[in-house]
Amino acid sequence: MLFNPAVDLHLVGQWADAIRSRRWGKAAFYAINAHINPSNVCIYQCPICAYFRRPTDSQARTLRLDDILQQAAQADASGCTELHIVGGLPPDKPYQWYREILRVIHQAFPRLGLKAWSAVEIAHFAKITSRPIAWVLDDLRSVGLISLPGGGAEIFNPVIRVQLAPSKADADTWLQVHRTAHRLGLPTNATILYGHIEEPIHRVEHLIRLRQLQDETGGFQAFVPLPFHPGGTRFSHLRRVSPLEDLRMVAMSRLILDNFPHIKAYWVSLSLPIAQIALEFGADDIDGTVRQEQIFHTAGAQTPQAVTVNELCRLVREVGRSPIERDALYRVVYRQGDHWWTGPPVSSIEPELSSCEENAVG
């Protein structure tokens, strides 16, 4: 098995990079984006989560709509094309509260692409409204939703999953939310959370189930391998997996998920240096500027709270790639001064279509 450390990592990386290269050449994608985490209060209180707080905790925090709108305004003023919105599930918040977050942002800043609410959150909305998943997704799309993030997948194996997140939506529910989104024309991302109590076989099983759903629907845009950060969780006795294991996970993702267009090296969880190296191990996307991320940083991630476009482009160029700005739907973004516009979704691309010199935003 290629997850075995005895199998040469550089060889596995070369195989993965060859697959990436055939599709994307020297292109590497990035976005100017921001995160909004409306609340850290959550009914699920998962053992793997350092972010959640109980309603009575002194650090419990739920943003007012005015605060959320202010964060969105800052993102818009900074040239963001994408807002990533996820958070806890407070016991006292009705579905309309989550809907209203999207509605007010979209009304005020219609050009911001709203990638919002993980499959776990969507399943929760269906439960508290007694409505089908398709109804929830259609309703959210009517107020600005354009895609779903990939969070909440964790590990699909039920024996492992129940130890990590015993109350959270199970794997079949997660997959059904994404299947429904794809059938409605909403693209989504997918993730895996690795490096805790799972074994390599559980990682492979997880990737194969994603591959099967992608064969069925073709609706996944990107896959994001996420290393587990144990700090502040009930698994804090575990050690963070090594950078070499991170690179093997990225490479294996590219090899197994050859029907996914993009493999993302999420620098917030990997670190900037490892995300940069991952671009040579099968990844073609380094995510983005990522303002205001809270979830991984609460678990002990030592990465910056945000990076500049120039820094991202420098990292990409240092490994011989050509940086291409994209939006939440993987359309190339073009900029001139304070104005920006998008082209069609990418399928394959020539690097000279975009450049950081033209697109530089602080």
Short mmCIF file of C-alpha atoms in Angstrom, two decimals:
data_model
loop_
_atom_site.label_atom_id
_atom_site.label_comp_id
_atom_site.label_asym_id
_atom_site.label_seq_id
_atom_site.Cartn_x
_atom_site.Cartn_y
_atom_site.Cartn_z
CA MET A 1 0.00 0.00 0.00
CA LEU A 2 1.33 3.44 -0.95
CA PHE A 3 0.50 4.81 2.52
CA ASN A 4 3.25 2.55 3.88
CA PRO A 5 6.25 4.69 4.91
CA ALA A 6 8.48 2.03 3.36
CA VAL A 7 7.27 3.11 -0.10
CA ASP A 8 9.48 5.95 -1.28
CA LEU A 9 7.66 9.24 -0.68
CA HIS A 10 9.42 11.05 -3.50
CA LEU A 11 8.33 8.37 -5.96
CA VAL A 12 4.70 8.63 -4.80
CA GLY A 13 4.98 12.41 -5.12
CA GLN A 14 6.34 12.14 -8.65
CA TRP A 15 3.42 9.94 -9.71
CA ALA A 16 0.93 12.38 -8.20
CA ASP A 17 2.65 15.39 -9.73
CA ALA A 18 2.56 13.75 -13.16
CA ILE A 19 -1.25 13.48 -12.90
CA ARG A 20 -1.47 17.12 -11.81
CA SER A 21 0.84 18.24 -14.58
CA ARG A 22 -1.14 16.48 -17.32
CA ARG A 23 -4.23 18.45 -16.34
CA TRP A 24 -2.92 21.81 -15.19
CA GLY A 25 0.60 22.19 -16.55
CA LYS A 26 2.39 24.81 -14.46
CA ALA A 27 -0.79 26.51 -13.22
CA ALA A 28 -1.42 26.76 -9.47
CA PHE A 29 -4.62 28.39 -8.23
CA TYR A 30 -5.28 30.78 -5.37
CA ALA A 31 -8.18 32.96 -4.23
CA ILE A 32 -8.61 36.26 -2.46
CA ASN A 33 -10.97 35.05 0.23
CA ALA A 34 -12.07 35.44 3.83
CA HIS A 35 -13.70 33.28 6.49
CA ILE A 36 -16.63 34.16 8.71
CA ASN A 37 -17.37 31.91 11.70
CA PRO A 38 -20.66 33.27 13.11
CA SER A 39 -20.67 31.29 16.37
CA ASN A 40 -18.50 28.94 18.39
CA VAL A 41 -21.48 27.65 20.38
CA CYS A 42 -22.49 24.19 19.21
CA ILE A 43 -24.94 21.50 20.20
CA TYR A 44 -22.66 18.68 19.04
CA GLN A 45 -19.58 19.32 21.24
CA CYS A 46 -17.47 16.85 19.27
CA PRO A 47 -14.40 15.38 21.03
CA ILE A 48 -12.21 16.33 18.04
CA CYS A 49 -13.22 20.00 18.10
CA ALA A 50 -11.27 22.69 19.95
CA TYR A 51 -13.48 25.44 18.55
CA PHE A 52 -16.85 24.74 20.20
CA ARG A 53 -18.03 26.31 23.44
CA ARG A 54 -21.10 25.59 25.57
CA PRO A 55 -23.64 28.42 25.82
CA THR A 56 -22.61 29.15 29.42
CA ASP A 57 -18.85 29.23 28.76
CA SER A 58 -17.13 32.57 29.26
CA GLN A 59 -15.59 32.29 25.78
CA ALA A 60 -18.91 31.53 24.06
CA ARG A 61 -19.36 33.92 21.15
CA THR A 62 -22.15 34.48 18.65
CA LEU A 63 -21.82 37.38 16.25
CA ARG A 64 -24.63 39.83 15.65
CA LEU A 65 -25.76 40.29 12.06
CA ASP A 66 -24.25 43.77 12.11
CA ASP A 67 -20.86 42.29 13.07
CA ILE A 68 -21.12 39.69 10.33
CA LEU A 69 -22.01 42.35 7.80
CA GLN A 70 -19.02 44.42 8.92
CA GLN A 71 -16.68 41.45 8.35
CA ALA A 72 -18.21 40.95 4.92
CA ALA A 73 -17.68 44.65 4.16
CA GLN A 74 -14.01 44.34 5.11
CA ALA A 75 -13.66 41.32 2.84
CA ASP A 76 -15.32 43.13 -0.05
CA ALA A 77 -13.12 46.20 0.45
CA SER A 78 -10.05 43.94 0.41
CA GLY A 79 -10.94 42.60 -3.02
CA CYS A 80 -12.23 39.21 -1.89
CA THR A 81 -14.21 37.15 -4.36
CA GLU A 82 -15.14 34.37 -1.91
CA LEU A 83 -16.56 34.15 1.62
CA HIS A 84 -16.26 30.83 3.43
CA ILE A 85 -18.95 30.69 6.13
CA VAL A 86 -19.15 27.86 8.68
CA GLY A 87 -19.41 27.65 12.45
CA GLY A 88 -21.05 26.04 15.43
CA LEU A 89 -24.74 25.25 15.74
CA PRO A 90 -26.14 27.19 18.74
CA PRO A 91 -29.16 25.48 20.33
CA ASP A 92 -31.24 28.66 20.34
CA LYS A 93 -30.81 29.67 16.68
CA PRO A 94 -33.60 28.86 14.21
CA TYR A 95 -32.99 28.12 10.57
CA GLN A 96 -33.99 31.68 9.64
CA TRP A 97 -30.92 33.03 11.44
CA TYR A 98 -28.56 31.09 9.18
CA ARG A 99 -30.59 32.01 6.11
CA GLU A 100 -30.57 35.67 7.08
CA ILE A 101 -26.76 35.69 7.32
CA LEU A 102 -26.54 34.78 3.65
CA ARG A 103 -29.36 37.08 2.63
CA VAL A 104 -27.96 40.24 4.20
CA ILE A 105 -24.44 39.61 2.90
CA HIS A 106 -25.65 38.83 -0.61
CA GLN A 107 -27.93 41.85 -0.66
CA ALA A 108 -25.14 44.18 0.44
CA PHE A 109 -22.29 42.59 -1.53
CA PRO A 110 -23.75 40.58 -4.41
CA ARG A 111 -20.37 39.92 -6.02
CA LEU A 112 -19.01 38.02 -3.02
CA GLY A 113 -19.26 34.29 -3.73
CA LEU A 114 -20.91 32.65 -0.71
CA LYS A 115 -19.48 29.20 -0.03
CA ALA A 116 -21.39 28.40 3.11
CA TRP A 117 -22.60 25.80 5.58
CA SER A 118 -21.06 22.35 5.64
CA ALA A 119 -23.09 19.20 5.04
CA VAL A 120 -23.44 18.78 8.81
CA GLU A 121 -25.03 22.23 9.05
CA ILE A 122 -27.31 21.58 6.07
CA ALA A 123 -28.48 18.30 7.64
CA HIS A 124 -29.18 20.21 10.87
CA PHE A 125 -31.25 22.78 8.97
CA ALA A 126 -33.29 19.99 7.37
CA LYS A 127 -33.90 18.49 10.80
CA ILE A 128 -35.03 21.68 12.56
CA THR A 129 -37.27 22.75 9.65
CA SER A 130 -38.65 19.23 8.98
CA ARG A 131 -37.89 19.91 5.32
CA PRO A 132 -36.00 17.81 2.76
CA ILE A 133 -32.34 18.57 2.13
CA ALA A 134 -33.20 19.67 -1.41
CA TRP A 135 -35.65 22.27 -0.08
CA VAL A 136 -33.03 23.69 2.28
CA LEU A 137 -30.42 23.93 -0.46
CA ASP A 138 -32.83 25.53 -2.91
CA ASP A 139 -33.94 28.03 -0.29
CA LEU A 140 -30.36 28.99 0.60
CA ARG A 141 -29.47 29.30 -3.05
CA SER A 142 -32.33 31.78 -3.46
CA VAL A 143 -30.58 34.11 -0.97
CA GLY A 144 -27.06 33.85 -2.38
CA LEU A 145 -25.50 30.43 -1.75
CA ILE A 146 -23.30 29.33 -4.68
CA SER A 147 -21.39 26.33 -3.31
CA LEU A 148 -20.79 24.15 -0.25
CA PRO A 149 -17.50 23.73 1.61
CA GLY A 150 -16.27 20.23 2.35
CA GLY A 151 -16.13 20.31 6.14
CA GLY A 152 -17.65 17.75 8.47
CA ALA A 153 -16.54 14.73 6.46
CA GLU A 154 -13.91 13.79 9.08
CA ILE A 155 -13.49 10.01 8.54
CA PHE A 156 -16.36 8.04 7.04
CA ASN A 157 -15.63 4.74 8.83
CA PRO A 158 -18.46 4.44 11.41
CA VAL A 159 -16.34 2.82 14.14
CA ILE A 160 -13.80 5.65 14.03
CA ARG A 161 -16.32 8.41 13.36
CA VAL A 162 -18.44 7.66 16.42
CA GLN A 163 -15.37 8.19 18.61
CA LEU A 164 -14.56 11.53 16.95
CA ALA A 165 -18.00 13.04 16.55
CA PRO A 166 -20.67 10.81 18.11
CA SER A 167 -23.61 13.20 17.60
CA LYS A 168 -22.70 14.67 14.24
CA ALA A 169 -24.34 13.63 10.94
CA ASP A 170 -23.00 10.26 9.82
CA ALA A 171 -21.12 9.53 6.61
CA ASP A 172 -24.21 8.50 4.63
CA THR A 173 -25.91 11.79 5.54
CA TRP A 174 -22.81 13.80 4.60
CA LEU A 175 -22.65 12.08 1.23
CA GLN A 176 -26.38 12.49 0.64
CA VAL A 177 -26.19 16.25 1.23
CA HIS A 178 -23.44 16.55 -1.35
CA ARG A 179 -25.23 14.21 -3.77
CA THR A 180 -28.34 16.38 -3.50
CA ALA A 181 -26.35 19.59 -3.97
CA HIS A 182 -24.74 18.20 -7.12
CA ARG A 183 -28.11 17.17 -8.55
CA LEU A 184 -29.33 20.73 -7.96
CA GLY A 185 -26.33 22.16 -9.74
CA LEU A 186 -24.51 23.38 -6.61
CA PRO A 187 -20.79 22.48 -6.74
CA THR A 188 -19.11 21.39 -3.52
CA ASN A 189 -15.75 20.55 -2.00
CA ALA A 190 -14.79 17.48 0.04
CA THR A 191 -12.37 16.90 2.91
CA ILE A 192 -10.80 14.25 5.08
CA LEU A 193 -9.55 14.73 8.64
CA TYR A 194 -6.55 12.45 9.12
CA GLY A 195 -3.86 11.87 11.70
CA HIS A 196 -5.84 10.92 14.81
CA ILE A 197 -7.03 7.36 15.61
CA GLU A 198 -7.65 6.18 12.06
CA GLU A 199 -5.52 3.69 10.12
CA PRO A 200 -4.38 4.00 6.49
CA ILE A 201 -7.14 1.63 5.40
CA HIS A 202 -9.74 4.08 6.74
CA ARG A 203 -8.21 6.87 4.66
CA VAL A 204 -8.37 4.73 1.54
CA GLU A 205 -12.00 3.74 2.22
CA HIS A 206 -12.87 7.42 2.67
CA LEU A 207 -11.24 8.43 -0.61
CA ILE A 208 -12.90 5.59 -2.50
CA ARG A 209 -16.38 6.62 -1.31
CA LEU A 210 -15.69 10.16 -2.49
CA ARG A 211 -14.42 8.84 -5.81
CA GLN A 212 -17.58 6.78 -6.23
CA LEU A 213 -19.84 9.77 -5.58
CA GLN A 214 -17.83 11.89 -8.00
CA ASP A 215 -18.24 9.19 -10.67
CA GLU A 216 -21.99 9.36 -10.01
CA THR A 217 -22.47 13.14 -9.99
CA GLY A 218 -19.32 14.96 -11.11
CA GLY A 219 -20.17 17.77 -8.69
CA PHE A 220 -17.04 18.00 -6.56
CA GLN A 221 -14.68 20.85 -7.41
CA ALA A 222 -11.82 20.23 -4.99
CA PHE A 223 -10.57 17.85 -2.34
CA VAL A 224 -8.89 19.22 0.78
CA PRO A 225 -6.81 16.90 3.01
CA LEU A 226 -6.88 18.29 6.56
CA PRO A 227 -4.38 17.10 9.19
CA PHE A 228 -5.82 16.82 12.69
CA HIS A 229 -4.60 19.44 15.16
CA PRO A 230 -5.07 17.88 18.62
CA GLY A 231 -4.54 20.99 20.74
CA GLY A 232 -7.55 21.87 22.88
CA THR A 233 -9.45 18.70 21.96
CA ARG A 234 -10.14 15.54 23.94
CA PHE A 235 -7.39 13.94 21.85
CA SER A 236 -4.74 16.41 22.98
CA HIS A 237 -2.52 13.50 24.04
CA LEU A 238 -1.94 12.68 20.36
CA ARG A 239 0.93 14.16 18.36
CA ARG A 240 0.36 16.12 15.18
CA VAL A 241 1.31 13.97 12.18
CA SER A 242 4.62 14.73 10.49
CA PRO A 243 5.06 16.94 7.41
CA LEU A 244 6.14 13.84 5.48
CA GLU A 245 2.80 12.22 6.25
CA ASP A 246 1.03 15.40 5.12
CA LEU A 247 2.81 15.22 1.76
CA ARG A 248 2.00 11.52 1.36
CA MET A 249 -1.67 12.26 2.08
CA VAL A 250 -1.74 15.00 -0.57
CA ALA A 251 -0.08 12.72 -3.11
CA MET A 252 -2.38 9.79 -2.35
CA SER A 253 -5.39 12.08 -2.68
CA ARG A 254 -4.29 13.05 -6.18
CA LEU A 255 -3.62 9.44 -7.16
CA ILE A 256 -6.92 8.01 -5.89
CA LEU A 257 -9.15 10.97 -6.72
CA ASP A 258 -8.10 11.34 -10.33
CA ASN A 259 -11.73 12.28 -11.15
CA PHE A 260 -11.54 15.40 -8.92
CA PRO A 261 -10.40 18.50 -10.81
CA HIS A 262 -8.47 20.06 -7.93
CA ILE A 263 -6.46 19.00 -4.87
CA LYS A 264 -6.03 21.84 -2.41
CA ALA A 265 -3.03 22.40 -0.14
CA TYR A 266 -4.79 24.32 2.63
CA TRP A 267 -1.91 26.26 4.12
CA VAL A 268 -3.84 27.17 7.29
CA SER A 269 -3.73 23.55 8.43
CA LEU A 270 -0.57 22.36 6.65
CA SER A 271 1.65 25.46 7.22
CA LEU A 272 2.87 27.68 4.42
CA PRO A 273 6.12 25.75 3.79
CA ILE A 274 4.39 22.36 3.56
CA ALA A 275 1.59 23.77 1.38
CA GLN A 276 4.27 25.12 -0.94
CA ILE A 277 6.00 21.73 -1.18
CA ALA A 278 2.60 20.04 -1.65
CA LEU A 279 2.36 21.84 -4.99
CA GLU A 280 5.06 19.37 -6.10
CA PHE A 281 3.17 16.38 -4.63
CA GLY A 282 -0.06 16.62 -6.62
CA ALA A 283 -1.78 19.75 -5.27
CA ASP A 284 -2.72 22.48 -7.75
CA ASP A 285 -4.38 24.97 -5.36
CA ILE A 286 -2.90 26.77 -2.35
CA ASP A 287 -6.28 28.18 -1.21
CA GLY A 288 -6.11 31.90 -0.58
CA THR A 289 -5.57 34.89 1.65
CA VAL A 290 -7.95 33.40 4.29
CA ARG A 291 -8.76 36.33 6.53
CA GLN A 292 -10.24 35.64 9.99
CA GLU A 293 -10.04 31.81 10.13
CA GLN A 294 -10.83 30.62 13.67
CA ILE A 295 -11.38 26.85 13.72
CA PHE A 296 -7.87 25.51 13.03
CA HIS A 297 -6.21 28.34 14.90
CA THR A 298 -8.25 27.49 18.01
CA ALA A 299 -6.84 23.95 17.79
CA GLY A 300 -3.29 25.25 17.85
CA ALA A 301 -2.42 25.99 14.22
CA GLN A 302 0.59 28.33 14.24
CA THR A 303 0.00 29.66 10.74
CA PRO A 304 -0.68 33.37 10.13
CA GLN A 305 -4.21 34.74 10.31
CA ALA A 306 -3.90 35.89 6.70
CA VAL A 307 -1.34 36.19 3.92
CA THR A 308 -1.03 38.65 1.06
CA VAL A 309 -1.46 37.86 -2.59
CA ASN A 310 2.17 38.73 -3.20
CA GLU A 311 3.26 36.20 -0.57
CA LEU A 312 1.07 33.45 -2.09
CA CYS A 313 2.41 34.21 -5.54
CA ARG A 314 5.99 34.13 -4.30
CA LEU A 315 5.42 30.69 -2.75
CA VAL A 316 3.89 29.41 -5.99
CA ARG A 317 6.64 30.78 -8.21
CA GLU A 318 9.43 29.41 -6.01
CA VAL A 319 8.36 25.87 -6.98
CA GLY A 320 8.16 26.70 -10.67
CA ARG A 321 4.39 27.20 -10.91
CA SER A 322 2.41 30.04 -12.43
CA PRO A 323 -0.14 31.58 -10.01
CA ILE A 324 -3.69 31.91 -11.33
CA GLU A 325 -6.34 33.72 -9.32
CA ARG A 326 -9.71 31.95 -9.25
CA ASP A 327 -13.04 32.56 -7.53
CA ALA A 328 -15.21 30.13 -5.52
CA LEU A 329 -16.41 28.47 -8.74
CA TYR A 330 -12.92 28.10 -10.22
CA ARG A 331 -13.38 30.85 -12.76
CA VAL A 332 -10.24 32.82 -13.60
CA VAL A 333 -10.31 36.28 -11.99
CA TYR A 334 -8.97 39.27 -13.93
CA ARG A 335 -8.20 42.58 -12.24
CA GLN A 336 -7.55 46.11 -13.37
CA GLY A 337 -7.11 48.61 -10.57
CA ASP A 338 -9.99 48.20 -8.12
CA HIS A 339 -12.15 46.38 -10.70
CA TRP A 340 -12.32 42.64 -11.24
CA TRP A 341 -14.24 40.25 -13.46
CA THR A 342 -14.29 36.52 -14.14
CA GLY A 343 -13.98 34.26 -17.13
CA PRO A 344 -15.57 30.84 -17.62
CA PRO A 345 -14.76 27.95 -15.26
CA VAL A 346 -11.33 26.49 -15.90
CA SER A 347 -10.90 23.06 -17.44
CA SER A 348 -7.31 23.36 -18.55
CA ILE A 349 -5.37 26.56 -18.66
CA GLU A 350 -2.31 28.33 -19.95
CA PRO A 351 -0.35 30.13 -17.19
CA GLU A 352 -0.08 33.39 -19.09
CA LEU A 353 -3.84 33.97 -18.71
CA SER A 354 -3.26 35.61 -15.33
CA SER A 355 -0.46 37.02 -13.24
CA CYS A 356 0.11 38.26 -9.73
CA GLU A 357 1.54 41.50 -11.02
CA GLU A 358 -1.79 42.29 -12.63
CA ASN A 359 -3.85 40.96 -9.73
CA ALA A 360 -1.85 42.16 -6.75
CA VAL A 361 -3.99 43.02 -3.75
CA GLY A 362 -2.51 43.52 -0.28
#
